[in-house]
mmCIF file with all atom_site columns, C-alpha atoms in Angstrom:
data_model
loop_
_atom_site.group_PDB
_atom_site.id
_atom_site.type_symbol
_atom_site.label_atom_id
_atom_site.label_alt_id
_atom_site.label_comp_id
_atom_site.label_asym_id
_atom_site.label_entity_id
_atom_site.label_seq_id
_atom_site.pdbx_PDB_ins_code
_atom_site.Cartn_x
_atom_site.Cartn_y
_atom_site.Cartn_z
_atom_site.occupancy
_atom_site.B_iso_or_equiv
_atom_site.pdbx_formal_charge
_atom_site.auth_seq_id
_atom_site.auth_comp_id
_atom_site.auth_asym_id
_atom_site.auth_atom_id
_atom_site.pdbx_PDB_model_num
ATOM 1   C CA . MET A 1 1   ? -11.689 -8.257  4.804   1.00 43.00 ? 481 MET A CA 1
ATOM 2   C CA . ALA A 1 2   ? -12.307 -8.606  8.502   1.00 46.00 ? 482 ALA A CA 1
ATOM 3   C CA . GLN A 1 3   ? -13.353 -5.486  10.360  1.00 50.00 ? 483 GLN A CA 1
ATOM 4   C CA . LYS A 1 4   ? -10.353 -3.858  12.042  1.00 50.00 ? 484 LYS A CA 1
ATOM 5   C CA . LYS A 1 5   ? -10.817 -2.459  15.514  1.00 68.00 ? 485 LYS A CA 1
ATOM 6   C CA . VAL A 1 6   ? -7.522  -0.770  16.344  1.00 77.00 ? 486 VAL A CA 1
ATOM 7   C CA . TYR A 1 7   ? -5.491  1.536   14.091  1.00 79.00 ? 487 TYR A CA 1
ATOM 8   C CA . ALA A 1 8   ? -1.860  2.533   14.559  1.00 78.00 ? 488 ALA A CA 1
ATOM 9   C CA . VAL A 1 9   ? -0.330  5.580   12.844  1.00 78.00 ? 489 VAL A CA 1
ATOM 10  C CA . LYS A 1 10  ? 3.464   5.852   12.555  1.00 77.00 ? 490 LYS A CA 1
ATOM 11  C CA . LYS A 1 11  ? 3.490   8.845   10.244  1.00 77.00 ? 491 LYS A CA 1
ATOM 12  C CA . GLY A 1 12  ? 0.626   11.314  9.980   1.00 74.00 ? 492 GLY A CA 1
ATOM 13  C CA . ARG A 1 13  ? -0.758  14.514  11.423  1.00 74.00 ? 493 ARG A CA 1
ATOM 14  C CA . SER A 1 14  ? -0.733  12.773  14.800  1.00 71.00 ? 494 SER A CA 1
ATOM 15  C CA . THR A 1 15  ? 0.814   9.383   15.618  1.00 71.00 ? 495 THR A CA 1
ATOM 16  C CA . GLY A 1 16  ? -0.316  6.711   18.021  1.00 71.00 ? 496 GLY A CA 1
ATOM 17  C CA . LEU A 1 17  ? -3.256  4.332   18.461  1.00 72.00 ? 497 LEU A CA 1
ATOM 18  C CA . PHE A 1 18  ? -6.825  5.075   17.375  1.00 74.00 ? 498 PHE A CA 1
ATOM 19  C CA . ALA A 1 19  ? -9.994  3.174   18.175  1.00 77.00 ? 499 ALA A CA 1
ATOM 20  C CA . SER A 1 20  ? -11.900 3.965   14.967  1.00 79.00 ? 500 SER A CA 1
ATOM 21  C CA . TRP A 1 21  ? -11.231 4.369   11.267  1.00 81.00 ? 501 TRP A CA 1
ATOM 22  C CA . GLU A 1 22  ? -12.679 7.886   11.349  1.00 81.00 ? 502 GLU A CA 1
ATOM 23  C CA . GLU A 1 23  ? -10.053 8.996   13.904  1.00 79.00 ? 503 GLU A CA 1
ATOM 24  C CA . CYS A 1 24  ? -7.264  7.291   11.978  1.00 79.00 ? 504 CYS A CA 1
ATOM 25  C CA . LYS A 1 25  ? -8.393  8.690   8.637   1.00 83.00 ? 505 LYS A CA 1
ATOM 26  C CA . ALA A 1 26  ? -8.265  12.231  10.006  1.00 83.00 ? 506 ALA A CA 1
ATOM 27  C CA . GLN A 1 27  ? -4.541  11.724  10.661  1.00 78.00 ? 507 GLN A CA 1
ATOM 28  C CA . VAL A 1 28  ? -3.546  10.097  7.348   1.00 80.00 ? 508 VAL A CA 1
ATOM 29  C CA . ASP A 1 29  ? -5.981  11.132  4.622   1.00 82.00 ? 509 ASP A CA 1
ATOM 30  C CA . GLY A 1 30  ? -4.156  13.504  2.268   1.00 79.00 ? 510 GLY A CA 1
ATOM 31  C CA . PHE A 1 31  ? -0.968  13.374  4.337   1.00 76.00 ? 511 PHE A CA 1
ATOM 32  C CA . ALA A 1 32  ? 2.009   12.728  2.034   1.00 76.00 ? 512 ALA A CA 1
ATOM 33  C CA . GLY A 1 33  ? 3.820   9.515   2.938   1.00 76.00 ? 513 GLY A CA 1
ATOM 34  C CA . ALA A 1 34  ? 1.388   8.526   5.673   1.00 79.00 ? 514 ALA A CA 1
ATOM 35  C CA . ILE A 1 35  ? 2.170   5.178   7.335   1.00 83.00 ? 515 ILE A CA 1
ATOM 36  C CA . TYR A 1 36  ? -0.541  3.344   9.212   1.00 83.00 ? 516 TYR A CA 1
ATOM 37  C CA . LYS A 1 37  ? -2.127  -0.048  9.657   1.00 82.00 ? 517 LYS A CA 1
ATOM 38  C CA . GLY A 1 38  ? -5.192  -1.674  11.206  1.00 83.00 ? 518 GLY A CA 1
ATOM 39  C CA . PHE A 1 39  ? -5.224  -4.561  13.699  1.00 79.00 ? 519 PHE A CA 1
ATOM 40  C CA . ALA A 1 40  ? -7.656  -6.868  15.435  1.00 79.00 ? 520 ALA A CA 1
ATOM 41  C CA . SER A 1 41  ? -6.072  -6.327  18.866  1.00 75.00 ? 521 SER A CA 1
ATOM 42  C CA . MET A 1 42  ? -4.320  -3.628  20.883  1.00 69.00 ? 522 MET A CA 1
ATOM 43  C CA . GLN A 1 43  ? -1.316  -5.907  21.446  1.00 69.00 ? 523 GLN A CA 1
ATOM 44  C CA . GLU A 1 44  ? -0.716  -6.346  17.715  1.00 74.00 ? 524 GLU A CA 1
ATOM 45  C CA . ALA A 1 45  ? -1.110  -2.624  17.109  1.00 71.00 ? 525 ALA A CA 1
ATOM 46  C CA . GLN A 1 46  ? 1.380   -1.752  19.848  1.00 66.00 ? 526 GLN A CA 1
ATOM 47  C CA . ALA A 1 47  ? 3.891   -4.313  18.558  1.00 70.00 ? 527 ALA A CA 1
ATOM 48  C CA . TRP A 1 48  ? 3.775   -2.793  15.066  1.00 74.00 ? 528 TRP A CA 1
ATOM 49  C CA . LEU A 1 49  ? 3.817   0.800   16.266  1.00 66.00 ? 529 LEU A CA 1
ATOM 50  C CA . PHE A 1 50  ? 6.886   0.295   18.445  1.00 58.00 ? 530 PHE A CA 1
ATOM 51  C CA . GLY A 1 51  ? 8.824   -1.700  15.876  1.00 54.00 ? 531 GLY A CA 1
ATOM 52  C CA . THR A 1 52  ? 8.629   -5.260  17.139  1.00 42.00 ? 532 THR A CA 1
ATOM 53  C CA . GLU A 1 53  ? 6.791   -6.682  14.094  1.00 39.00 ? 533 GLU A CA 1
ATOM 54  C CA . PRO A 1 54  ? 8.963   -8.896  11.858  1.00 35.00 ? 534 PRO A CA 1
ATOM 55  C CA . MET A 1 55  ? 10.046  -7.429  8.526   1.00 30.00 ? 535 MET A CA 1
ATOM 56  C CA . THR A 1 56  ? 8.177   -8.537  5.391   1.00 34.00 ? 536 THR A CA 1
ATOM 57  C CA . MET A 1 57  ? 9.592   -8.970  1.872   1.00 30.00 ? 537 MET A CA 1
ATOM 58  C CA . ALA A 1 58  ? 9.843   -5.212  1.323   1.00 31.00 ? 538 ALA A CA 1
ATOM 59  C CA . SER A 1 59  ? 13.644  -5.398  1.150   1.00 27.00 ? 539 SER A CA 1
ATOM 60  C CA . LEU A 1 60  ? 13.286  -7.168  -2.191  1.00 26.00 ? 540 LEU A CA 1
ATOM 61  C CA . PHE A 1 61  ? 12.271  -3.849  -3.703  1.00 29.00 ? 541 PHE A CA 1
ATOM 62  C CA . ASP A 1 62  ? 14.896  -1.595  -2.138  1.00 32.00 ? 542 ASP A CA 1
ATOM 63  C CA . ASP A 1 63  ? 17.471  0.003   -4.444  1.00 32.00 ? 543 ASP A CA 1
ATOM 64  C CA . GLU A 1 64  ? 19.914  -0.075  -1.536  1.00 33.00 ? 544 GLU A CA 1
ATOM 65  C CA . PRO A 1 65  ? 20.194  -2.401  1.477   1.00 34.00 ? 545 PRO A CA 1
ATOM 66  C CA . PRO A 1 66  ? 17.651  -1.400  4.142   1.00 35.00 ? 546 PRO A CA 1
ATOM 67  C CA . LYS A 1 67  ? 19.019  0.906   6.801   1.00 37.00 ? 547 LYS A CA 1
ATOM 68  C CA . LYS A 1 68  ? 18.914  -0.354  10.373  1.00 37.00 ? 548 LYS A CA 1
ATOM 69  C CA . SER A 1 69  ? 16.427  1.365   12.626  1.00 37.00 ? 549 SER A CA 1
ATOM 70  C CA . PRO A 1 70  ? 16.183  1.074   16.395  1.00 40.00 ? 550 PRO A CA 1
ATOM 71  C CA . THR A 1 71  ? 12.437  1.675   16.410  1.00 39.00 ? 551 THR A CA 1
ATOM 72  C CA . ARG A 1 72  ? 10.826  0.052   13.382  1.00 39.00 ? 552 ARG A CA 1
ATOM 73  C CA . LYS A 1 73  ? 11.241  -2.037  10.269  1.00 43.00 ? 553 LYS A CA 1
ATOM 74  C CA . GLN A 1 74  ? 9.842   -1.105  6.905   1.00 43.00 ? 554 GLN A CA 1
ATOM 75  C CA . THR A 1 75  ? 6.984   -3.138  5.487   1.00 48.00 ? 555 THR A CA 1
ATOM 76  C CA . ALA A 1 76  ? 5.888   -3.413  1.883   1.00 51.00 ? 556 ALA A CA 1
ATOM 77  C CA . SER A 1 77  ? 2.732   -1.454  2.675   1.00 48.00 ? 557 SER A CA 1
ATOM 78  C CA . ASP A 1 78  ? 4.660   1.634   3.792   1.00 47.00 ? 558 ASP A CA 1
ATOM 79  C CA . GLU A 1 79  ? 4.710   3.131   0.299   1.00 51.00 ? 559 GLU A CA 1
ATOM 80  C CA . ILE A 1 80  ? 1.039   2.481   -0.498  1.00 54.00 ? 560 ILE A CA 1
ATOM 81  C CA . PRO A 1 81  ? -1.077  5.648   -0.234  1.00 53.00 ? 561 PRO A CA 1
ATOM 82  C CA . ALA A 1 82  ? -3.200  5.625   2.900   1.00 49.00 ? 562 ALA A CA 1
ATOM 83  C CA . SER A 1 83  ? -6.456  5.893   0.957   1.00 48.00 ? 563 SER A CA 1
ATOM 84  C CA . GLU A 1 84  ? -5.703  2.605   -0.814  1.00 49.00 ? 564 GLU A CA 1
ATOM 85  C CA . LEU A 1 85  ? -4.838  0.735   2.348   1.00 51.00 ? 565 LEU A CA 1
ATOM 86  C CA . SER A 1 86  ? -8.240  1.597   3.753   1.00 51.00 ? 566 SER A CA 1
ATOM 87  C CA . SER A 1 87  ? -10.219 0.086   0.876   1.00 73.00 ? 567 SER A CA 1
ATOM 88  C CA . ALA A 1 88  ? -8.161  -2.512  -1.006  1.00 88.00 ? 568 ALA A CA 1
ATOM 89  C CA . ASP A 1 89  ? -7.357  -6.098  -0.152  1.00 92.00 ? 569 ASP A CA 1
ATOM 90  C CA . TYR A 1 90  ? -4.345  -6.056  -2.495  1.00 93.00 ? 570 TYR A CA 1
ATOM 91  C CA . VAL A 1 91  ? -2.162  -3.586  -4.366  1.00 93.00 ? 571 VAL A CA 1
ATOM 92  C CA . VAL A 1 92  ? -0.687  -4.960  -7.600  1.00 96.00 ? 572 VAL A CA 1
ATOM 93  C CA . TYR A 1 93  ? 2.081   -3.630  -9.839  1.00 96.00 ? 573 TYR A CA 1
ATOM 94  C CA . THR A 1 94  ? 2.757   -5.272  -13.219 1.00 98.00 ? 574 THR A CA 1
ATOM 95  C CA . ASP A 1 95  ? 5.028   -4.826  -16.212 1.00 98.00 ? 575 ASP A CA 1
ATOM 96  C CA . GLY A 1 96  ? 5.849   -6.532  -19.485 1.00 98.00 ? 576 GLY A CA 1
ATOM 97  C CA . SER A 1 97  ? 8.968   -6.527  -21.637 1.00 97.00 ? 577 SER A CA 1
ATOM 98  C CA . CYS A 1 98  ? 9.917   -7.572  -25.163 1.00 97.00 ? 578 CYS A CA 1
ATOM 99  C CA . LEU A 1 99  ? 13.567  -7.226  -26.159 1.00 96.00 ? 579 LEU A CA 1
ATOM 100 C CA . ARG A 1 100 ? 12.961  -7.117  -29.921 1.00 92.00 ? 580 ARG A CA 1
ATOM 101 C CA . ASN A 1 101 ? 9.394   -5.921  -30.187 1.00 93.00 ? 581 ASN A CA 1
ATOM 102 C CA . PRO A 1 102 ? 7.502   -7.387  -31.968 1.00 93.00 ? 582 PRO A CA 1
ATOM 103 C CA . ASP A 1 103 ? 8.180   -11.123 -32.097 1.00 94.00 ? 583 ASP A CA 1
ATOM 104 C CA . GLY A 1 104 ? 11.191  -11.152 -29.806 1.00 96.00 ? 584 GLY A CA 1
ATOM 105 C CA . PRO A 1 105 ? 11.833  -12.776 -26.431 1.00 97.00 ? 585 PRO A CA 1
ATOM 106 C CA . GLY A 1 106 ? 9.657   -11.323 -23.721 1.00 98.00 ? 586 GLY A CA 1
ATOM 107 C CA . GLY A 1 107 ? 8.857   -11.451 -20.049 1.00 98.00 ? 587 GLY A CA 1
ATOM 108 C CA . TYR A 1 108 ? 6.153   -10.406 -17.607 1.00 98.00 ? 588 TYR A CA 1
ATOM 109 C CA . ALA A 1 109 ? 6.186   -9.736  -13.884 1.00 98.00 ? 589 ALA A CA 1
ATOM 110 C CA . ALA A 1 110 ? 4.057   -8.616  -10.966 1.00 97.00 ? 590 ALA A CA 1
ATOM 111 C CA . VAL A 1 111 ? 4.501   -7.534  -7.368  1.00 95.00 ? 591 VAL A CA 1
ATOM 112 C CA . ILE A 1 112 ? 1.466   -8.251  -5.179  1.00 94.00 ? 592 ILE A CA 1
ATOM 113 C CA . VAL A 1 113 ? 1.055   -6.675  -1.745  1.00 91.00 ? 593 VAL A CA 1
ATOM 114 C CA . GLU A 1 114 ? -1.555  -7.866  0.736   1.00 90.00 ? 594 GLU A CA 1
ATOM 115 C CA . THR A 1 115 ? -2.595  -4.682  2.492   1.00 87.00 ? 595 THR A CA 1
ATOM 116 C CA . LYS A 1 116 ? -3.757  -6.349  5.708   1.00 85.00 ? 596 LYS A CA 1
ATOM 117 C CA . SER A 1 117 ? -0.351  -7.844  6.492   1.00 84.00 ? 597 SER A CA 1
ATOM 118 C CA . GLY A 1 118 ? 1.943   -5.725  4.314   1.00 84.00 ? 598 GLY A CA 1
ATOM 119 C CA . ALA A 1 119 ? 3.465   -8.940  2.939   1.00 88.00 ? 599 ALA A CA 1
ATOM 120 C CA . ALA A 1 120 ? 4.623   -8.838  -0.683  1.00 90.00 ? 600 ALA A CA 1
ATOM 121 C CA . ARG A 1 121 ? 5.287   -11.544 -3.223  1.00 94.00 ? 601 ARG A CA 1
ATOM 122 C CA . GLU A 1 122 ? 6.529   -11.643 -6.806  1.00 96.00 ? 602 GLU A CA 1
ATOM 123 C CA . LEU A 1 123 ? 5.676   -13.653 -9.895  1.00 97.00 ? 603 LEU A CA 1
ATOM 124 C CA . SER A 1 124 ? 7.237   -13.669 -13.343 1.00 97.00 ? 604 SER A CA 1
ATOM 125 C CA . GLY A 1 125 ? 7.549   -15.667 -16.546 1.00 97.00 ? 605 GLY A CA 1
ATOM 126 C CA . GLY A 1 126 ? 8.346   -15.303 -20.213 1.00 98.00 ? 606 GLY A CA 1
ATOM 127 C CA . GLU A 1 127 ? 7.993   -16.487 -23.807 1.00 97.00 ? 607 GLU A CA 1
ATOM 128 C CA . PRO A 1 128 ? 10.570  -16.895 -26.591 1.00 97.00 ? 608 PRO A CA 1
ATOM 129 C CA . SER A 1 129 ? 8.573   -14.982 -29.211 1.00 97.00 ? 609 SER A CA 1
ATOM 130 C CA . THR A 1 130 ? 5.970   -12.397 -28.251 1.00 98.00 ? 610 THR A CA 1
ATOM 131 C CA . THR A 1 131 ? 5.225   -8.652  -28.123 1.00 97.00 ? 611 THR A CA 1
ATOM 132 C CA . ASN A 1 132 ? 5.382   -6.029  -25.420 1.00 97.00 ? 612 ASN A CA 1
ATOM 133 C CA . ASN A 1 133 ? 1.603   -5.645  -25.332 1.00 97.00 ? 613 ASN A CA 1
ATOM 134 C CA . ARG A 1 134 ? 1.077   -9.369  -24.927 1.00 98.00 ? 614 ARG A CA 1
ATOM 135 C CA . MET A 1 135 ? 3.476   -9.443  -22.014 1.00 98.00 ? 615 MET A CA 1
ATOM 136 C CA . GLU A 1 136 ? 1.701   -6.511  -20.346 1.00 98.00 ? 616 GLU A CA 1
ATOM 137 C CA . LEU A 1 137 ? -1.597  -8.364  -20.612 1.00 98.00 ? 617 LEU A CA 1
ATOM 138 C CA . ARG A 1 138 ? -0.085  -11.640 -19.466 1.00 98.00 ? 618 ARG A CA 1
ATOM 139 C CA . ALA A 1 139 ? 1.268   -9.910  -16.355 1.00 98.00 ? 619 ALA A CA 1
ATOM 140 C CA . GLY A 1 140 ? -2.200  -8.690  -15.463 1.00 98.00 ? 620 GLY A CA 1
ATOM 141 C CA . ILE A 1 141 ? -3.811  -12.081 -16.044 1.00 98.00 ? 621 ILE A CA 1
ATOM 142 C CA . GLU A 1 142 ? -1.286  -14.013 -13.981 1.00 98.00 ? 622 GLU A CA 1
ATOM 143 C CA . ALA A 1 143 ? -1.379  -11.502 -11.128 1.00 98.00 ? 623 ALA A CA 1
ATOM 144 C CA . LEU A 1 144 ? -5.167  -11.468 -10.828 1.00 98.00 ? 624 LEU A CA 1
ATOM 145 C CA . ARG A 1 145 ? -5.366  -15.256 -11.045 1.00 97.00 ? 625 ARG A CA 1
ATOM 146 C CA . THR A 1 146 ? -3.472  -15.526 -7.775  1.00 97.00 ? 626 THR A CA 1
ATOM 147 C CA . LEU A 1 147 ? -6.043  -13.402 -5.903  1.00 97.00 ? 627 LEU A CA 1
ATOM 148 C CA . PRO A 1 148 ? -9.259  -14.714 -4.359  1.00 96.00 ? 628 PRO A CA 1
ATOM 149 C CA . PRO A 1 149 ? -12.596 -14.019 -6.043  1.00 93.00 ? 629 PRO A CA 1
ATOM 150 C CA . ASP A 1 150 ? -14.311 -10.835 -4.828  1.00 91.00 ? 630 ASP A CA 1
ATOM 151 C CA . ALA A 1 151 ? -10.979 -9.263  -3.826  1.00 94.00 ? 631 ALA A CA 1
ATOM 152 C CA . VAL A 1 152 ? -10.693 -5.472  -4.045  1.00 92.00 ? 632 VAL A CA 1
ATOM 153 C CA . VAL A 1 153 ? -7.551  -4.588  -5.999  1.00 94.00 ? 633 VAL A CA 1
ATOM 154 C CA . GLU A 1 154 ? -5.660  -1.368  -6.691  1.00 92.00 ? 634 GLU A CA 1
ATOM 155 C CA . PHE A 1 155 ? -3.860  -2.209  -9.940  1.00 95.00 ? 635 PHE A CA 1
ATOM 156 C CA . TYR A 1 156 ? -0.868  -0.224  -11.243 1.00 94.00 ? 636 TYR A CA 1
ATOM 157 C CA . THR A 1 157 ? 0.521   -0.542  -14.766 1.00 96.00 ? 637 THR A CA 1
ATOM 158 C CA . ASP A 1 158 ? 2.678   1.601   -17.036 1.00 95.00 ? 638 ASP A CA 1
ATOM 159 C CA . SER A 1 159 ? 0.702   0.281   -20.034 1.00 96.00 ? 639 SER A CA 1
ATOM 160 C CA . GLN A 1 160 ? -1.870  2.749   -21.334 1.00 95.00 ? 640 GLN A CA 1
ATOM 161 C CA . TYR A 1 161 ? -2.944  -0.040  -23.673 1.00 96.00 ? 641 TYR A CA 1
ATOM 162 C CA . MET A 1 162 ? -4.127  -2.154  -20.759 1.00 96.00 ? 642 MET A CA 1
ATOM 163 C CA . LYS A 1 163 ? -5.448  0.593   -18.488 1.00 94.00 ? 643 LYS A CA 1
ATOM 164 C CA . ASN A 1 164 ? -7.419  2.438   -21.167 1.00 94.00 ? 644 ASN A CA 1
ATOM 165 C CA . ALA A 1 165 ? -9.164  -0.717  -22.304 1.00 95.00 ? 645 ALA A CA 1
ATOM 166 C CA . PHE A 1 166 ? -10.957 -0.671  -18.953 1.00 93.00 ? 646 PHE A CA 1
ATOM 167 C CA . THR A 1 167 ? -11.035 2.988   -17.928 1.00 91.00 ? 647 THR A CA 1
ATOM 168 C CA . LYS A 1 168 ? -12.000 4.267   -21.393 1.00 91.00 ? 648 LYS A CA 1
ATOM 169 C CA . TYR A 1 169 ? -14.309 1.322   -22.099 1.00 92.00 ? 649 TYR A CA 1
ATOM 170 C CA . TRP A 1 170 ? -12.445 0.054   -25.163 1.00 94.00 ? 650 TRP A CA 1
ATOM 171 C CA . LEU A 1 171 ? -12.915 -3.513  -23.989 1.00 95.00 ? 651 LEU A CA 1
ATOM 172 C CA . ARG A 1 172 ? -16.643 -3.105  -23.434 1.00 92.00 ? 652 ARG A CA 1
ATOM 173 C CA . ASN A 1 173 ? -17.067 -1.647  -26.925 1.00 94.00 ? 653 ASN A CA 1
ATOM 174 C CA . TRP A 1 174 ? -14.982 -4.394  -28.519 1.00 95.00 ? 654 TRP A CA 1
ATOM 175 C CA . LYS A 1 175 ? -17.270 -6.989  -26.996 1.00 94.00 ? 655 LYS A CA 1
ATOM 176 C CA . LEU A 1 176 ? -20.404 -5.148  -28.087 1.00 93.00 ? 656 LEU A CA 1
ATOM 177 C CA . ARG A 1 177 ? -19.097 -5.089  -31.664 1.00 94.00 ? 657 ARG A CA 1
ATOM 178 C CA . GLY A 1 178 ? -18.180 -8.768  -31.630 1.00 95.00 ? 658 GLY A CA 1
ATOM 179 C CA . TRP A 1 179 ? -14.473 -8.288  -30.905 1.00 96.00 ? 659 TRP A CA 1
ATOM 180 C CA . VAL A 1 180 ? -13.762 -5.837  -33.693 1.00 95.00 ? 660 VAL A CA 1
ATOM 181 C CA . THR A 1 181 ? -12.406 -2.294  -33.423 1.00 93.00 ? 661 THR A CA 1
ATOM 182 C CA . ALA A 1 182 ? -14.204 0.895   -34.426 1.00 90.00 ? 662 ALA A CA 1
ATOM 183 C CA . THR A 1 183 ? -12.558 0.581   -37.848 1.00 92.00 ? 663 THR A CA 1
ATOM 184 C CA . GLY A 1 184 ? -13.841 -2.963  -38.315 1.00 93.00 ? 664 GLY A CA 1
ATOM 185 C CA . GLU A 1 185 ? -10.501 -4.707  -37.700 1.00 95.00 ? 665 GLU A CA 1
ATOM 186 C CA . PRO A 1 186 ? -10.267 -7.785  -35.481 1.00 96.00 ? 666 PRO A CA 1
ATOM 187 C CA . VAL A 1 187 ? -9.062  -6.920  -31.983 1.00 97.00 ? 667 VAL A CA 1
ATOM 188 C CA . LYS A 1 188 ? -5.413  -7.877  -31.540 1.00 96.00 ? 668 LYS A CA 1
ATOM 189 C CA . ASN A 1 189 ? -4.463  -10.172 -28.668 1.00 97.00 ? 669 ASN A CA 1
ATOM 190 C CA . GLN A 1 190 ? -8.091  -11.203 -28.318 1.00 97.00 ? 670 GLN A CA 1
ATOM 191 C CA . ASP A 1 191 ? -7.173  -14.411 -26.502 1.00 98.00 ? 671 ASP A CA 1
ATOM 192 C CA . LEU A 1 192 ? -5.448  -12.480 -23.725 1.00 98.00 ? 672 LEU A CA 1
ATOM 193 C CA . TRP A 1 193 ? -8.102  -9.781  -23.562 1.00 98.00 ? 673 TRP A CA 1
ATOM 194 C CA . ARG A 1 194 ? -10.770 -12.446 -23.045 1.00 97.00 ? 674 ARG A CA 1
ATOM 195 C CA . ALA A 1 195 ? -8.735  -14.051 -20.271 1.00 97.00 ? 675 ALA A CA 1
ATOM 196 C CA . LEU A 1 196 ? -8.042  -10.722 -18.569 1.00 97.00 ? 676 LEU A CA 1
ATOM 197 C CA . ASP A 1 197 ? -11.692 -9.712  -18.813 1.00 96.00 ? 677 ASP A CA 1
ATOM 198 C CA . GLU A 1 198 ? -12.711 -12.940 -17.099 1.00 95.00 ? 678 GLU A CA 1
ATOM 199 C CA . GLU A 1 199 ? -10.322 -12.319 -14.199 1.00 96.00 ? 679 GLU A CA 1
ATOM 200 C CA . PHE A 1 200 ? -11.411 -8.676  -13.981 1.00 95.00 ? 680 PHE A CA 1
ATOM 201 C CA . HIS A 1 201 ? -15.081 -9.539  -13.586 1.00 92.00 ? 681 HIS A CA 1
ATOM 202 C CA . CYS A 1 202 ? -14.383 -11.926 -10.696 1.00 93.00 ? 682 CYS A CA 1
ATOM 203 C CA . ARG A 1 203 ? -12.934 -9.058  -8.651  1.00 94.00 ? 683 ARG A CA 1
ATOM 204 C CA . THR A 1 204 ? -13.231 -5.331  -8.037  1.00 92.00 ? 684 THR A CA 1
ATOM 205 C CA . VAL A 1 205 ? -10.231 -3.849  -9.856  1.00 93.00 ? 685 VAL A CA 1
ATOM 206 C CA . HIS A 1 206 ? -9.290  -0.163  -9.934  1.00 91.00 ? 686 HIS A CA 1
ATOM 207 C CA . PHE A 1 207 ? -6.760  0.531   -12.691 1.00 92.00 ? 687 PHE A CA 1
ATOM 208 C CA . HIS A 1 208 ? -4.071  3.219   -12.363 1.00 91.00 ? 688 HIS A CA 1
ATOM 209 C CA . TRP A 1 209 ? -1.357  4.305   -14.762 1.00 91.00 ? 689 TRP A CA 1
ATOM 210 C CA . VAL A 1 210 ? 2.173   4.845   -13.432 1.00 91.00 ? 690 VAL A CA 1
ATOM 211 C CA . LYS A 1 211 ? 4.983   6.323   -15.527 1.00 91.00 ? 691 LYS A CA 1
ATOM 212 C CA . GLY A 1 212 ? 7.556   3.675   -16.383 1.00 90.00 ? 692 GLY A CA 1
ATOM 213 C CA . HIS A 1 213 ? 11.262  4.037   -15.606 1.00 87.00 ? 693 HIS A CA 1
ATOM 214 C CA . ALA A 1 214 ? 10.577  7.050   -13.398 1.00 86.00 ? 694 ALA A CA 1
ATOM 215 C CA . GLY A 1 215 ? 11.840  5.785   -10.049 1.00 86.00 ? 695 GLY A CA 1
ATOM 216 C CA . ASN A 1 216 ? 8.725   4.032   -8.756  1.00 88.00 ? 696 ASN A CA 1
ATOM 217 C CA . ARG A 1 217 ? 10.176  1.198   -6.675  1.00 88.00 ? 697 ARG A CA 1
ATOM 218 C CA . TRP A 1 218 ? 7.683   -1.503  -7.594  1.00 91.00 ? 698 TRP A CA 1
ATOM 219 C CA . ASN A 1 219 ? 7.423   -0.537  -11.252 1.00 93.00 ? 699 ASN A CA 1
ATOM 220 C CA . GLU A 1 220 ? 11.203  -0.691  -11.485 1.00 93.00 ? 700 GLU A CA 1
ATOM 221 C CA . ARG A 1 221 ? 11.231  -4.065  -9.750  1.00 94.00 ? 701 ARG A CA 1
ATOM 222 C CA . CYS A 1 222 ? 8.650   -5.467  -12.168 1.00 96.00 ? 702 CYS A CA 1
ATOM 223 C CA . ASP A 1 223 ? 10.634  -4.113  -15.112 1.00 96.00 ? 703 ASP A CA 1
ATOM 224 C CA . ALA A 1 224 ? 13.801  -5.807  -13.865 1.00 96.00 ? 704 ALA A CA 1
ATOM 225 C CA . LEU A 1 225 ? 12.016  -9.120  -13.335 1.00 96.00 ? 705 LEU A CA 1
ATOM 226 C CA . ALA A 1 226 ? 10.320  -8.999  -16.744 1.00 97.00 ? 706 ALA A CA 1
ATOM 227 C CA . ARG A 1 227 ? 13.561  -8.165  -18.542 1.00 96.00 ? 707 ARG A CA 1
ATOM 228 C CA . GLY A 1 228 ? 15.327  -10.935 -16.679 1.00 96.00 ? 708 GLY A CA 1
ATOM 229 C CA . GLU A 1 229 ? 12.738  -13.446 -17.891 1.00 97.00 ? 709 GLU A CA 1
ATOM 230 C CA . ALA A 1 230 ? 13.083  -12.223 -21.495 1.00 96.00 ? 710 ALA A CA 1
ATOM 231 C CA . GLU A 1 231 ? 16.886  -12.468 -21.354 1.00 96.00 ? 711 GLU A CA 1
ATOM 232 C CA . LYS A 1 232 ? 16.628  -16.170 -20.512 1.00 96.00 ? 712 LYS A CA 1
ATOM 233 C CA . PHE A 1 233 ? 15.726  -16.787 -24.163 1.00 96.00 ? 713 PHE A CA 1
ATOM 234 C CA . LEU A 1 234 ? 18.763  -15.010 -25.616 1.00 92.00 ? 714 LEU A CA 1
#
């Protein structure tokens, strides 16, 4: 990512324009719901701070139509924690669905937010006969494939199966044992694990678990998209 020179804070301990990340961080780090953004010029920072920046695709994820505001428009990056905006190139949410698990129609989906611009995009797809776990993995593979090599990614999933394979080193141990589990059984979904591992190693990915169906806007959006893809096969 290019070095940012001007930071604007809309919601934090203090709001306004800041010339360094250290000053900006002091206003947003640990502040619940902080809203801020970095820019290459003062003009761009002022335009965003005073609400003249065009709206991004964030309205796709709203449960209700966006409320009109005389001062600003919401961007997709508004709900990303400030600490993630400072370090990640992208924030990704994924989900998978299988309507008659296992071996029923399934779908996968992802929401990808570019933190520099706040712009968001969606992707989704499905299969006529699959499992929930396969769709969770497929969502991760397809999402990461759209991102440039060497990208820094904050990755959110409600699948412990996927997250723990990386954060608890299941995947590393499977590979060391020749793709068998601790009990000597072949690893299930090995084809997708190999593909996901390849995408993972091309980028810096930080995995996070988010509780499903608990009101998280982007998790709920991914769930709706994934279910919609699965229902196409009914």
